[in-house]
Amino acid sequence: MQPTRSSISSVVRVEPRALAAALLLSLVTLAGCGRGVTLTSAAPSEAPAIPAREAASFPDGWRFPAGQLQAAVAPSAMITSDNGIASEAGLEILRRGGNAVDAAVATGFALAVTYPEAGNLGGGGYMVIRMADGRAAALDYREIAPMAATRDMYLDASGKLTDRSVVGHLASGVPGAVAGMAAALEKYGTMRLDEVLAPAIRLAEEGFLVDSVLHRSIRADSALIAKFAGASLFLPGGRPLAVGSRLVQPALARTLRLIASEGSQAFYTGWPADSLAAEMKRGGGIITREDMARYKAEWRDPVRTTYRGYSLISMPPSSSGGVTIAETLNILEPFGDLPRFGTAQYTMLLAAAYQRAFVDRNEKLADPAFAQVPTAELTSKAYGARLQKTITPGRWTPTPEIARTMREGMETTNYNVVDSRGNAVATTTTINSLYGSGAYIPGVGIFMNNEMDDFAAQPGQPNQFGLVQGEANAVQPGKRMLSAMSPTIVLDPADQLLLVVGSRGGPRIITSTSQIILNVIANRMTLADAFSAPRIHHQALPDVLIHERGGLPADVSAALQAMGLSLQVGSDGLPNGIMRTASGLHGVTDPRGNSSRGARGF
Ligand code: GLY
């Protein structure tokens, strides 16, 4: 049902001064740029149980000072994604009475049109759903290895790792995005596939104006794109599409129209599958028509855990995201109140928890259809407490020592939706690197993923993210490669929706998503400050603490080095999230990086 003004005001108490702002926001939102207007206070019974706010304190000179970033605020519904046009597509579906799942699927298909660096039909992803009636589900539409894949397919004759798991046709797994989005819609949506596809079809057929974000993104990856067939569309005359030019994608529009009229199966068994298989053969890839026909998305039980009375619902294997976040939080929980945010003591404990959780992630997690994955043990409080005891505050233990005592893609995109009924969806999807493997299927109008690099192409050797993974995640035909994607929904202690969050950034997906959660729950930051705060990353190997430039004051760096940590400056993930607060739904896209601020609400 379309939420009318009266149905909105029946659940939200609108203060007189806020009413004018509400009307203003409606106008602004209809004009397509609904950001940053605070509307109303929610009724007290609706206010989520979140701890009292404390003013966040970030290092002097930090580029995103506390209190500066403004969340988009709306009373009823909110979408966050890395692309404003795609968020608008989802909002259009919500306005037409769709629920959060309808809107998430519309946003996902629109991202495939407007955000070619990571939105996709040629990749895969994960969706975590929590309906207002309490039902929760996790959908795995990760790519799978083609049936002709072999363990050593990325090694050369002398046994050395090549770049073929990263660039070109051989790097692609069988794409799951279309099957996944259709499965989500069928089980939890209320609208037809052709209805939710309508905005994406329109954007592909009529085109949209290239903005500076898209222009810069194409320019940055022009060498990769130029190698393959996508060059004619994205690099006309050899140059990146100009800002202000209109990008029309007829082949993609035709593919979307086929899916809308004949269903997702047509993508896997009809002419798109033929086209894809033919291009794979031409370009030295191994995905066949049979690989396409056998692809299936899988419904899974979400990972559930708690942290200090808050409940988390997240993604289980084949993603490592939910398990690694749960394990990290379970290691931290026995410490009780954490040291103050940003201190050396806080940073060291966080890094030590990540280090332990990533040792398990890299060694034990894989596609559960192929490996015995100890999810229950790794996410148990008892296991977290055992690992917590291995941490000596103030003294770093090197990863090999940790691993011994325990022995026994980067460029992804996340989007979240909360609808006026309180249904929530967190989705992360990827073609792995920006523009995937670079391979473009001209007849279908899509870039293909290079997700095969998320396997341990050579167990024990680092992949493009420097992740050193084990035998459980070796290449095998029909297997899903391990992911870090971590779409997560957090409930407050009264089991009410609090936070919907996820990220891009390869292994940094796990650390950035969990730091947003910690910043809200443990560090008591507003959502905007939780995103602005400097973040750290540790993935066990290499045994270095990666921190953002300007994110660690000199005295904190010196103290961490004195504890035995090696430090390195690096970039971080790109999360976005929605939080239910006493002043309505707050939506934030990360202030870092190449995102076009896709927080939209009404
Ligand atoms: N390709 C990034 C990930 O799945 O974690």
PDB file of N, CA, C and O in Angstrom, residues 42-64:
ATOM      1  N   ALA A  42      10.210  10.884  16.297  1.00  0.00           N
ATOM      2  CA  ALA A  42       9.355   9.702  16.305  1.00  0.00           C
ATOM      3  C   ALA A  42       8.604   9.654  17.623  1.00  0.00           C
ATOM      4  O   ALA A  42       9.032  10.222  18.623  1.00  0.00           O
ATOM      5  N   ALA A  43       7.450   9.001  17.641  1.00  0.00           N
ATOM      6  CA  ALA A  43       6.716   8.829  18.891  1.00  0.00           C
ATOM      7  C   ALA A  43       7.611   8.118  19.887  1.00  0.00           C
ATOM      8  O   ALA A  43       8.385   7.262  19.516  1.00  0.00           O
ATOM      9  N   PRO A  44       7.515   8.485  21.199  1.00  0.00           N
ATOM     10  CA  PRO A  44       8.442   7.912  22.165  1.00  0.00           C
ATOM     11  C   PRO A  44       8.444   6.386  22.158  1.00  0.00           C
ATOM     12  O   PRO A  44       9.487   5.766  22.272  1.00  0.00           O
ATOM     13  N   SER A  45       7.277   5.764  21.955  1.00  0.00           N
ATOM     14  CA  SER A  45       7.234   4.310  21.980  1.00  0.00           C
ATOM     15  C   SER A  45       8.052   3.724  20.819  1.00  0.00           C
ATOM     16  O   SER A  45       8.434   2.579  20.834  1.00  0.00           O
ATOM     17  N   GLU A  46       8.293   4.547  19.817  1.00  0.00           N
ATOM     18  CA  GLU A  46       9.028   4.082  18.651  1.00  0.00           C
ATOM     19  C   GLU A  46      10.528   4.281  18.798  1.00  0.00           C
ATOM     20  O   GLU A  46      11.288   3.749  18.018  1.00  0.00           O
ATOM     21  N   ALA A  47      10.905   5.124  19.783  1.00  0.00           N
ATOM     22  CA  ALA A  47      12.318   5.481  19.851  1.00  0.00           C
ATOM     23  C   ALA A  47      13.145   4.243  20.151  1.00  0.00           C
ATOM     24  O   ALA A  47      12.851   3.510  21.078  1.00  0.00           O
ATOM     25  N   PRO A  48      14.169   3.966  19.354  1.00  0.00           N
ATOM     26  CA  PRO A  48      14.967   2.780  19.603  1.00  0.00           C
ATOM     27  C   PRO A  48      15.800   2.933  20.861  1.00  0.00           C
ATOM     28  O   PRO A  48      16.156   4.039  21.252  1.00  0.00           O
ATOM     29  N   ALA A  49      16.093   1.792  21.485  1.00  0.00           N
ATOM     30  CA  ALA A  49      16.919   1.826  22.683  1.00  0.00           C
ATOM     31  C   ALA A  49      18.371   1.927  22.277  1.00  0.00           C
ATOM     32  O   ALA A  49      19.030   0.934  22.032  1.00  0.00           O
ATOM     33  N   ILE A  50      18.852   3.112  22.122  1.00  0.00           N
ATOM     34  CA  ILE A  50      20.266   3.303  21.822  1.00  0.00           C
ATOM     35  C   ILE A  50      20.895   4.054  22.981  1.00  0.00           C
ATOM     36  O   ILE A  50      20.239   4.835  23.652  1.00  0.00           O
ATOM     37  N   PRO A  51      22.160   3.807  23.223  1.00  0.00           N
ATOM     38  CA  PRO A  51      22.792   4.450  24.367  1.00  0.00           C
ATOM     39  C   PRO A  51      22.835   5.964  24.191  1.00  0.00           C
ATOM     40  O   PRO A  51      22.719   6.463  23.075  1.00  0.00           O
ATOM     41  N   ALA A  52      23.028   6.661  25.292  1.00  0.00           N
ATOM     42  CA  ALA A  52      23.136   8.117  25.230  1.00  0.00           C
ATOM     43  C   ALA A  52      24.294   8.503  24.315  1.00  0.00           C
ATOM     44  O   ALA A  52      25.322   7.843  24.266  1.00  0.00           O
ATOM     45  N   ARG A  53      24.092   9.564  23.538  1.00  0.00           N
ATOM     46  CA  ARG A  53      25.139  10.033  22.628  1.00  0.00           C
ATOM     47  C   ARG A  53      26.254  10.717  23.395  1.00  0.00           C
ATOM     48  O   ARG A  53      26.008  11.422  24.364  1.00  0.00           O
ATOM     49  N   GLU A  54      27.445  10.526  22.951  1.00  0.00           N
ATOM     50  CA  GLU A  54      28.562  11.288  23.505  1.00  0.00           C
ATOM     51  C   GLU A  54      29.241  11.991  22.342  1.00  0.00           C
ATOM     52  O   GLU A  54      29.297  11.431  21.245  1.00  0.00           O
ATOM     53  N   ALA A  55      29.726  13.185  22.568  1.00  0.00           N
ATOM     54  CA  ALA A  55      30.399  13.888  21.473  1.00  0.00           C
ATOM     55  C   ALA A  55      31.610  13.058  21.049  1.00  0.00           C
ATOM     56  O   ALA A  55      32.417  12.646  21.881  1.00  0.00           O
ATOM     57  N   ALA A  56      31.695  12.769  19.747  1.00  0.00           N
ATOM     58  CA  ALA A  56      32.815  11.972  19.266  1.00  0.00           C
ATOM     59  C   ALA A  56      34.066  12.835  19.245  1.00  0.00           C
ATOM     60  O   ALA A  56      33.990  14.036  19.051  1.00  0.00           O
ATOM     61  N   SER A  57      35.202  12.206  19.466  1.00  0.00           N
ATOM     62  CA  SER A  57      36.445  12.962  19.443  1.00  0.00           C
ATOM     63  C   SER A  57      37.391  12.286  18.461  1.00  0.00           C
ATOM     64  O   SER A  57      37.764  11.132  18.636  1.00  0.00           O
ATOM     65  N   PHE A  58      37.721  12.999  17.377  1.00  0.00           N
ATOM     66  CA  PHE A  58      38.599  12.459  16.346  1.00  0.00           C
ATOM     67  C   PHE A  58      39.934  13.198  16.411  1.00  0.00           C
ATOM     68  O   PHE A  58      40.017  14.290  16.977  1.00  0.00           O
ATOM     69  N   PRO A  59      40.997  12.638  15.799  1.00  0.00           N
ATOM     70  CA  PRO A  59      42.303  13.307  15.871  1.00  0.00           C
ATOM     71  C   PRO A  59      42.242  14.720  15.282  1.00  0.00           C
ATOM     72  O   PRO A  59      41.469  14.975  14.352  1.00  0.00           O
ATOM     73  N   ASP A  60      43.056  15.608  15.804  1.00  0.00           N
ATOM     74  CA  ASP A  60      43.154  16.970  15.245  1.00  0.00           C
ATOM     75  C   ASP A  60      43.503  16.874  13.768  1.00  0.00           C
ATOM     76  O   ASP A  60      44.374  16.093  13.388  1.00  0.00           O
ATOM     77  N   GLY A  61      42.818  17.673  12.963  1.00  0.00           N
ATOM     78  CA  GLY A  61      43.148  17.718  11.540  1.00  0.00           C
ATOM     79  C   GLY A  61      42.533  16.590  10.733  1.00  0.00           C
ATOM     80  O   GLY A  61      42.739  16.507   9.522  1.00  0.00           O
ATOM     81  N   TRP A  62      41.819  15.654  11.383  1.00  0.00           N
ATOM     82  CA  TRP A  62      41.174  14.544  10.654  1.00  0.00           C
ATOM     83  C   TRP A  62      40.222  15.126   9.608  1.00  0.00           C
ATOM     84  O   TRP A  62      39.512  16.081   9.865  1.00  0.00           O
ATOM     85  N   ARG A  63      40.215  14.518   8.393  1.00  0.00           N
ATOM     86  CA  ARG A  63      39.518  15.177   7.270  1.00  0.00           C
ATOM     87  C   ARG A  63      38.002  15.148   7.356  1.00  0.00           C
ATOM     88  O   ARG A  63      37.328  15.854   6.610  1.00  0.00           O
ATOM     89  N   PHE A  64      37.449  14.316   8.244  1.00  0.00           N
ATOM     90  CA  PHE A  64      35.984  14.328   8.403  1.00  0.00           C
ATOM     91  C   PHE A  64      35.655  14.648   9.870  1.00  0.00           C
ATOM     92  O   PHE A  64      35.347  13.739  10.652  1.00  0.00           O
TER      93      PHE A  64
END
